[in-house]
XYZ file of C-alpha atoms in Angstrom:
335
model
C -7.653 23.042 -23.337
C -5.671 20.389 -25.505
C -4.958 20.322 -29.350
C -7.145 18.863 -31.343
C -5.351 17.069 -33.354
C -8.004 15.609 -35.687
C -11.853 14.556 -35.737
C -11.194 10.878 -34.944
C -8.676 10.889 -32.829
C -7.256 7.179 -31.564
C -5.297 5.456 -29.312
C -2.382 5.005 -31.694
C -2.535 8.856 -31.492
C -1.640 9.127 -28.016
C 1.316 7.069 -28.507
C 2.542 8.712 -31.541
C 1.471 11.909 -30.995
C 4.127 14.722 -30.335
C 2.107 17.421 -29.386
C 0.158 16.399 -25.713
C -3.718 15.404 -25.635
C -6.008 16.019 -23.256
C -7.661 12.951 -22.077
C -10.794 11.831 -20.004
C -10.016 8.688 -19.012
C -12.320 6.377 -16.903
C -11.809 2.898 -15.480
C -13.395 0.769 -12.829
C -10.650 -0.078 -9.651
C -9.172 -3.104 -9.911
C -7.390 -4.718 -13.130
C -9.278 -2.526 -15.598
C -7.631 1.199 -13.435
C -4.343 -0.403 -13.631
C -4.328 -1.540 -16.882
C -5.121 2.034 -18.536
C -2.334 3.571 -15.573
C 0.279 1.523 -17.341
C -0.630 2.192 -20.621
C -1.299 6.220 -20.095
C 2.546 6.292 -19.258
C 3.456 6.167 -22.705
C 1.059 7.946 -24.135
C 1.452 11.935 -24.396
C -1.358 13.159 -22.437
C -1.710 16.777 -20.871
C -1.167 17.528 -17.276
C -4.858 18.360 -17.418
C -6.760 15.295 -18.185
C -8.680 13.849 -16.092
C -9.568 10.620 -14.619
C -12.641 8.915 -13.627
C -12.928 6.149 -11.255
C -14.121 4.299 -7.957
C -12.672 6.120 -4.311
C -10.494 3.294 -3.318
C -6.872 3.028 -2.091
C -5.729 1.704 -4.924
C -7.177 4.441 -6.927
C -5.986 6.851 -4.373
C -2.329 5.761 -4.717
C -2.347 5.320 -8.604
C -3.332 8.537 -9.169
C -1.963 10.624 -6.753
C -0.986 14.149 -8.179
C -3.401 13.819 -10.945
C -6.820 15.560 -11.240
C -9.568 12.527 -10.563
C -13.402 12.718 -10.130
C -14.496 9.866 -7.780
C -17.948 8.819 -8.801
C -20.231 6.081 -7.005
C -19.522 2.378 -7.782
C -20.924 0.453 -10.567
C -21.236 -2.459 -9.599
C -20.799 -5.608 -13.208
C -24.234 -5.133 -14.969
C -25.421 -2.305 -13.088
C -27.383 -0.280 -15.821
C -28.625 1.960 -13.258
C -25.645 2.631 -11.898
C -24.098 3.498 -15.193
C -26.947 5.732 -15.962
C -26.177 7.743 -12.535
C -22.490 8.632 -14.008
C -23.619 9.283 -17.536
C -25.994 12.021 -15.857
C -22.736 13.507 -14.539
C -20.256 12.939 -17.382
C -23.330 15.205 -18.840
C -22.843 18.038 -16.831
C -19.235 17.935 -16.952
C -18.982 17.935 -21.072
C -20.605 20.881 -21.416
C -18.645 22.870 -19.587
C -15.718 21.282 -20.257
C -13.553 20.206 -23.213
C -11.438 16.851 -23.982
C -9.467 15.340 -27.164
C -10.239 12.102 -26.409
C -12.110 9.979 -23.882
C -10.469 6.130 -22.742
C -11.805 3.094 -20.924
C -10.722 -0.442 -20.342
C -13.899 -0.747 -18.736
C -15.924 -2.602 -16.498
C -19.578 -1.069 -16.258
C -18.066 2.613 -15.779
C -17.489 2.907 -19.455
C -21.088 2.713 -20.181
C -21.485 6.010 -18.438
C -18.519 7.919 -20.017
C -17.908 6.500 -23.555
C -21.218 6.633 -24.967
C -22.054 10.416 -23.116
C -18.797 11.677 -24.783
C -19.010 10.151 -28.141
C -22.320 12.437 -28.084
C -20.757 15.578 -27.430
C -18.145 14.986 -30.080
C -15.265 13.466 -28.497
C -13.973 10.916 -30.044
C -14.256 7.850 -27.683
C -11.556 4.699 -27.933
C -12.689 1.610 -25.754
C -9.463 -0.783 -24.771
C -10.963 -4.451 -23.973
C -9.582 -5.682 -20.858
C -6.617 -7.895 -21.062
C -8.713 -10.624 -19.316
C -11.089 -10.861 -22.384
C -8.891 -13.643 -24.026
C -11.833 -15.163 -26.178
C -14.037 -12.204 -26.734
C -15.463 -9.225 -25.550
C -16.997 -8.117 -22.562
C -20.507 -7.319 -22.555
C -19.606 -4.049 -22.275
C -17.772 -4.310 -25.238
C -20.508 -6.233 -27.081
C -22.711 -3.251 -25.947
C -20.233 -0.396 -27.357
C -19.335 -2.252 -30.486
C -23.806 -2.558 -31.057
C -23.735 1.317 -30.625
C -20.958 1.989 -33.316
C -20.253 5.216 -31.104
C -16.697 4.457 -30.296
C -13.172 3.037 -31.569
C -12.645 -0.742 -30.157
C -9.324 -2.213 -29.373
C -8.321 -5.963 -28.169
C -5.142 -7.169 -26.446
C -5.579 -10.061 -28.501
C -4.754 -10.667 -31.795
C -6.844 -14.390 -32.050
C -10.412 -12.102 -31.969
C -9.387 -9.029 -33.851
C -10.376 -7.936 -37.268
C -13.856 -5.748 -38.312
C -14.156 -2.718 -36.016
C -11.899 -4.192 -33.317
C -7.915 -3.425 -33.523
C -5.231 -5.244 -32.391
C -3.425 -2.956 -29.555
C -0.402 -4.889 -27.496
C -0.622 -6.435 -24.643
C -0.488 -5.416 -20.875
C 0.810 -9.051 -19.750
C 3.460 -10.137 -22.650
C 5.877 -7.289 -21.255
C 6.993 -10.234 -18.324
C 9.231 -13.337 -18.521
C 10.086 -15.863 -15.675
C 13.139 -16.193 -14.151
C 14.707 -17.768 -11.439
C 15.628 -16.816 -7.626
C 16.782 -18.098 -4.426
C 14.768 -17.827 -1.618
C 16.666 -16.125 1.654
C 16.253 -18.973 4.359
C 14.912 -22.325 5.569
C 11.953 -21.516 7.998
C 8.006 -21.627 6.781
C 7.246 -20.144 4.007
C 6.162 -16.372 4.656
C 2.754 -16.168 2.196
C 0.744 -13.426 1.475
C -2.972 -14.133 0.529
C -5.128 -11.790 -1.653
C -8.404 -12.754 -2.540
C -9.321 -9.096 -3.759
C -12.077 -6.999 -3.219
C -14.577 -7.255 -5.549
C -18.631 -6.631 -3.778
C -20.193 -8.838 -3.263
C -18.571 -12.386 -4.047
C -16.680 -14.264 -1.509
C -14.152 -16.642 -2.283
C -14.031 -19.440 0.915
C -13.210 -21.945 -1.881
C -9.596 -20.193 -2.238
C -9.034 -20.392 1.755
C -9.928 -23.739 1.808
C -7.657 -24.916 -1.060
C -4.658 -22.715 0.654
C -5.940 -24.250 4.550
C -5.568 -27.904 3.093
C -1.411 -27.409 1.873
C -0.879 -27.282 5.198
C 1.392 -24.096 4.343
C -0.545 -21.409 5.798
C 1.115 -20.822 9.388
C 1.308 -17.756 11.928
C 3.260 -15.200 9.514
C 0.755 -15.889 6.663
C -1.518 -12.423 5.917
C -4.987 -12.801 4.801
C -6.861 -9.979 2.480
C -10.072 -11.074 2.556
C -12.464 -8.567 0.951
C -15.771 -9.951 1.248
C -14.601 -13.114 2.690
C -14.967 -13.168 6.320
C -13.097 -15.781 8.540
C -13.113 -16.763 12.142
C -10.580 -20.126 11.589
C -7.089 -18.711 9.657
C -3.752 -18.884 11.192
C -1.940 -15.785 11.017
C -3.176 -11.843 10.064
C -6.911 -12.101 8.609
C -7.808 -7.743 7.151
C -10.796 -6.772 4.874
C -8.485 -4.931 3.262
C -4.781 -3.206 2.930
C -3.458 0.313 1.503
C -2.225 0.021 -1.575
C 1.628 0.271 0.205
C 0.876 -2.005 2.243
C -0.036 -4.251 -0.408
C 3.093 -3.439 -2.267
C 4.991 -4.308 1.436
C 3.605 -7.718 1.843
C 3.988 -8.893 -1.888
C 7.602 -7.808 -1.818
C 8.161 -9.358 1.679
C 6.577 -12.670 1.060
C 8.115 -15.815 -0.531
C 4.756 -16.526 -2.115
C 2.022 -14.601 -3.063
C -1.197 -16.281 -3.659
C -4.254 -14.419 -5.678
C -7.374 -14.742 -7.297
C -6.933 -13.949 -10.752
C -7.593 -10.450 -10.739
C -5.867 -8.535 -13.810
C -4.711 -5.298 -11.744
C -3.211 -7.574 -8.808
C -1.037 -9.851 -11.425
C 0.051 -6.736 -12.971
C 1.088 -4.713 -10.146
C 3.094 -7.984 -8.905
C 4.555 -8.794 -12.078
C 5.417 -4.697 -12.427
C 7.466 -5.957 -8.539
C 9.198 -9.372 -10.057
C 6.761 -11.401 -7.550
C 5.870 -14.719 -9.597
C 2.256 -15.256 -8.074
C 0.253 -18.320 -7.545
C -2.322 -17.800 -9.296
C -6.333 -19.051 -8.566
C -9.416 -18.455 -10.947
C -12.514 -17.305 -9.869
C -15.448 -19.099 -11.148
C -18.875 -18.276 -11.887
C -20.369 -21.670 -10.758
C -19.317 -21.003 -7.045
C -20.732 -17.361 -7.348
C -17.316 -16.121 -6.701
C -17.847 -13.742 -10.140
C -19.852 -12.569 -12.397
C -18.547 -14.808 -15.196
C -15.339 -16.479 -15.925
C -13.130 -14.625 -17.358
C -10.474 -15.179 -14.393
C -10.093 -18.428 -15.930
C -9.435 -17.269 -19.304
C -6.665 -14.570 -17.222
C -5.279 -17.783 -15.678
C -4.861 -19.566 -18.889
C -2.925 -16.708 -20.397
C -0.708 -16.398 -17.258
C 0.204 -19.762 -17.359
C 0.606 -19.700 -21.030
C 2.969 -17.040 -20.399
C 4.971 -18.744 -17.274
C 4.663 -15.915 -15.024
C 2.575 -17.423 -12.595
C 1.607 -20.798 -11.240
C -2.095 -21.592 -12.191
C -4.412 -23.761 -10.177
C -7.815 -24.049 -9.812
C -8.993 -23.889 -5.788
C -10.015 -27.712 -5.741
C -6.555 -28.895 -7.597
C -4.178 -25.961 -5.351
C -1.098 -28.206 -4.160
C 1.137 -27.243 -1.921
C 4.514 -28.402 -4.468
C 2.665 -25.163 -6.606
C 3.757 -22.855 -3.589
C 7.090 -24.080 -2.941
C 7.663 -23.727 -6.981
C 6.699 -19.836 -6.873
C 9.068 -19.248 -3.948
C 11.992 -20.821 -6.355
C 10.864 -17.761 -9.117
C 10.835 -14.185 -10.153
C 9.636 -11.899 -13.189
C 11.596 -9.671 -15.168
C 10.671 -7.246 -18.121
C 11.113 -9.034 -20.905
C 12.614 -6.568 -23.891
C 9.527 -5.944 -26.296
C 11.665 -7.152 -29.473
C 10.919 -10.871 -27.553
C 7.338 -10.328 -26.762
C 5.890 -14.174 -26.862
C 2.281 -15.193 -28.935
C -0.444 -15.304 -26.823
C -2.481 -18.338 -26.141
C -4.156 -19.469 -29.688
C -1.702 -17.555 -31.653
């Protein structure tokens, strides 16, 4: 069992604590799992804690070595869904203790935060990064119940109940790089895998540079294609994922937070293309809020599907991230 170090134990516990914490932590795959990954690595948590999340390869890789109970997906909004994990975060609180429970969300925090905050763990909710203007619902729906601590990435909507915590993103600068020979560009193309939005207007943006060739590799998710050139998959392992980005000159997303951060984490400099709401390609659209801050930041190109150009492309082969020292860390948009 961990120490309990006080009642109201925080996030700015774990990362000044000195003795280690137990944690339950819980995120939805995707940007919000990889988020709280890189920001559990400096925090002082106990070999025993124990994650919460979607069965996915990403989640498989991330948290290999580390005890993890896969629970059934929630899909944005999903109340019922939400309700189905809460039953089972239940069972497991009473016969089991934590320090502190964690989320960066989506939906899944609605059925750990609240259920732990009831047994008397003190619950901490980190908005995603993505949130640039506000919170979530699922942050509008913690901060109503006044059952957990609140934290944003971003300092232009802080203040009341909801701390400033620093960012996931502003740890990445631009710089340049030559790109190793004069053939077609090699591109890798990730659309993500959120259920169950396609995202055709992506392809058709990337189609009409007249880029895409026979070495260009497709993720699709729940895009299905008959008409690309090249390697067209549903989906990759999480190493392969890591192999393409790194072999590619250009890797082109949708805005998803967890694939920007893993590629920044590898020094790719992604194009970068928004989801939107009014194609039914997401929920809402916060991937256009995520694609203002990237571009903000210069560590990706940022296009909406309709306005892609191929000169965008060519630009991102011609870059690289690197860490950027966090005595340098830049103001994010509005500040």
């Amino acid at each position: 069992m961990g120490f309990r170090l006080q009642e109201k134990l925080s996030i700015n516990d774990l990362r000044q604590s000195s003795t280690p914490v137990k944690a339950l932590l819980a995120a939805s795959t995707g940007g919000h799992l990889a988020q709280l990954v890189r920001f559990e690595r400096s925090w002082n948590t106990t070999g025993d804690s124990l994650w919460v999340t979607f069965d996915t390869p990403q989640s498989r890789s991330l948290l290999e070595g580390r005890r993890v109970i896969f629970v059934p997906y929630v899909k944005p909004r999903d109340i019922a869904g939400a309700c189905r994990v809460a039953r089972g975060m239940s069972r497991l609180l009473r016969r089991e203790r934590f320090d502190i429970a964690v989320s960066t969300g989506a939906a899944l925090a609605m059925g750990v935060l609240p259920v732990a905050a009831a047994r008397g763990v003190p619950a901490s909710y980190l908005e995603s990064v993505s949130r640039v203007e506000g919170p979530s619902l699922t942050g509008r729906l913690l901060s109503a119940s006044h059952l957990t601590e609140l934290n944003t990435q971003h300092r232009t909507w802080s203040g009341g109940r909801w701390k400033q915590h620093p960012s996931v993103l502003a740890q990445f600068a631009p710089a340049p790089r030559t790109r190793s020979g004069d053939g077609p560009l090699k591109i890798f193309v990730t659309l993500g895998t959120i259920k169950p939005y396609r995202f055709d207007a992506m392809i058709d943006a990337m189609l009409r540079t007249g880029l895409a060739n026979s070495s260009t590799v497709w993720q699709l998710g729940e895009t299905s294609r008959s008409d690309l050139p090249g390697r067209a998959v549903p989906e990759v392992s999480a190493d392969e994922f890591r192999s393409l980005a790194l072999g590619a000159d250009v890797v082109v997303t949708h805005a998803g937070v967890g694939t920007i951060l893993n590629l920044l984490e590898w020094g790719v400099h992604p194009v970068v293309v928004p989801r939107r709401r009014i194609r039914n390609e997401h929920v809402d659209d916060h991937q256009l809020q995520i694609g203002h801050l990237v571009q903000s930041l210069g560590v990706a190109q940022v296009a909406e599907a309709p306005e892609l150009q191929a000169d965008q492309l060519l630009a991102a082969a011609e870059l690289t991230n690197v860490e950027r020292p966090s005595t340098t860390a830049p103001k994010l948009v509005g500040e």
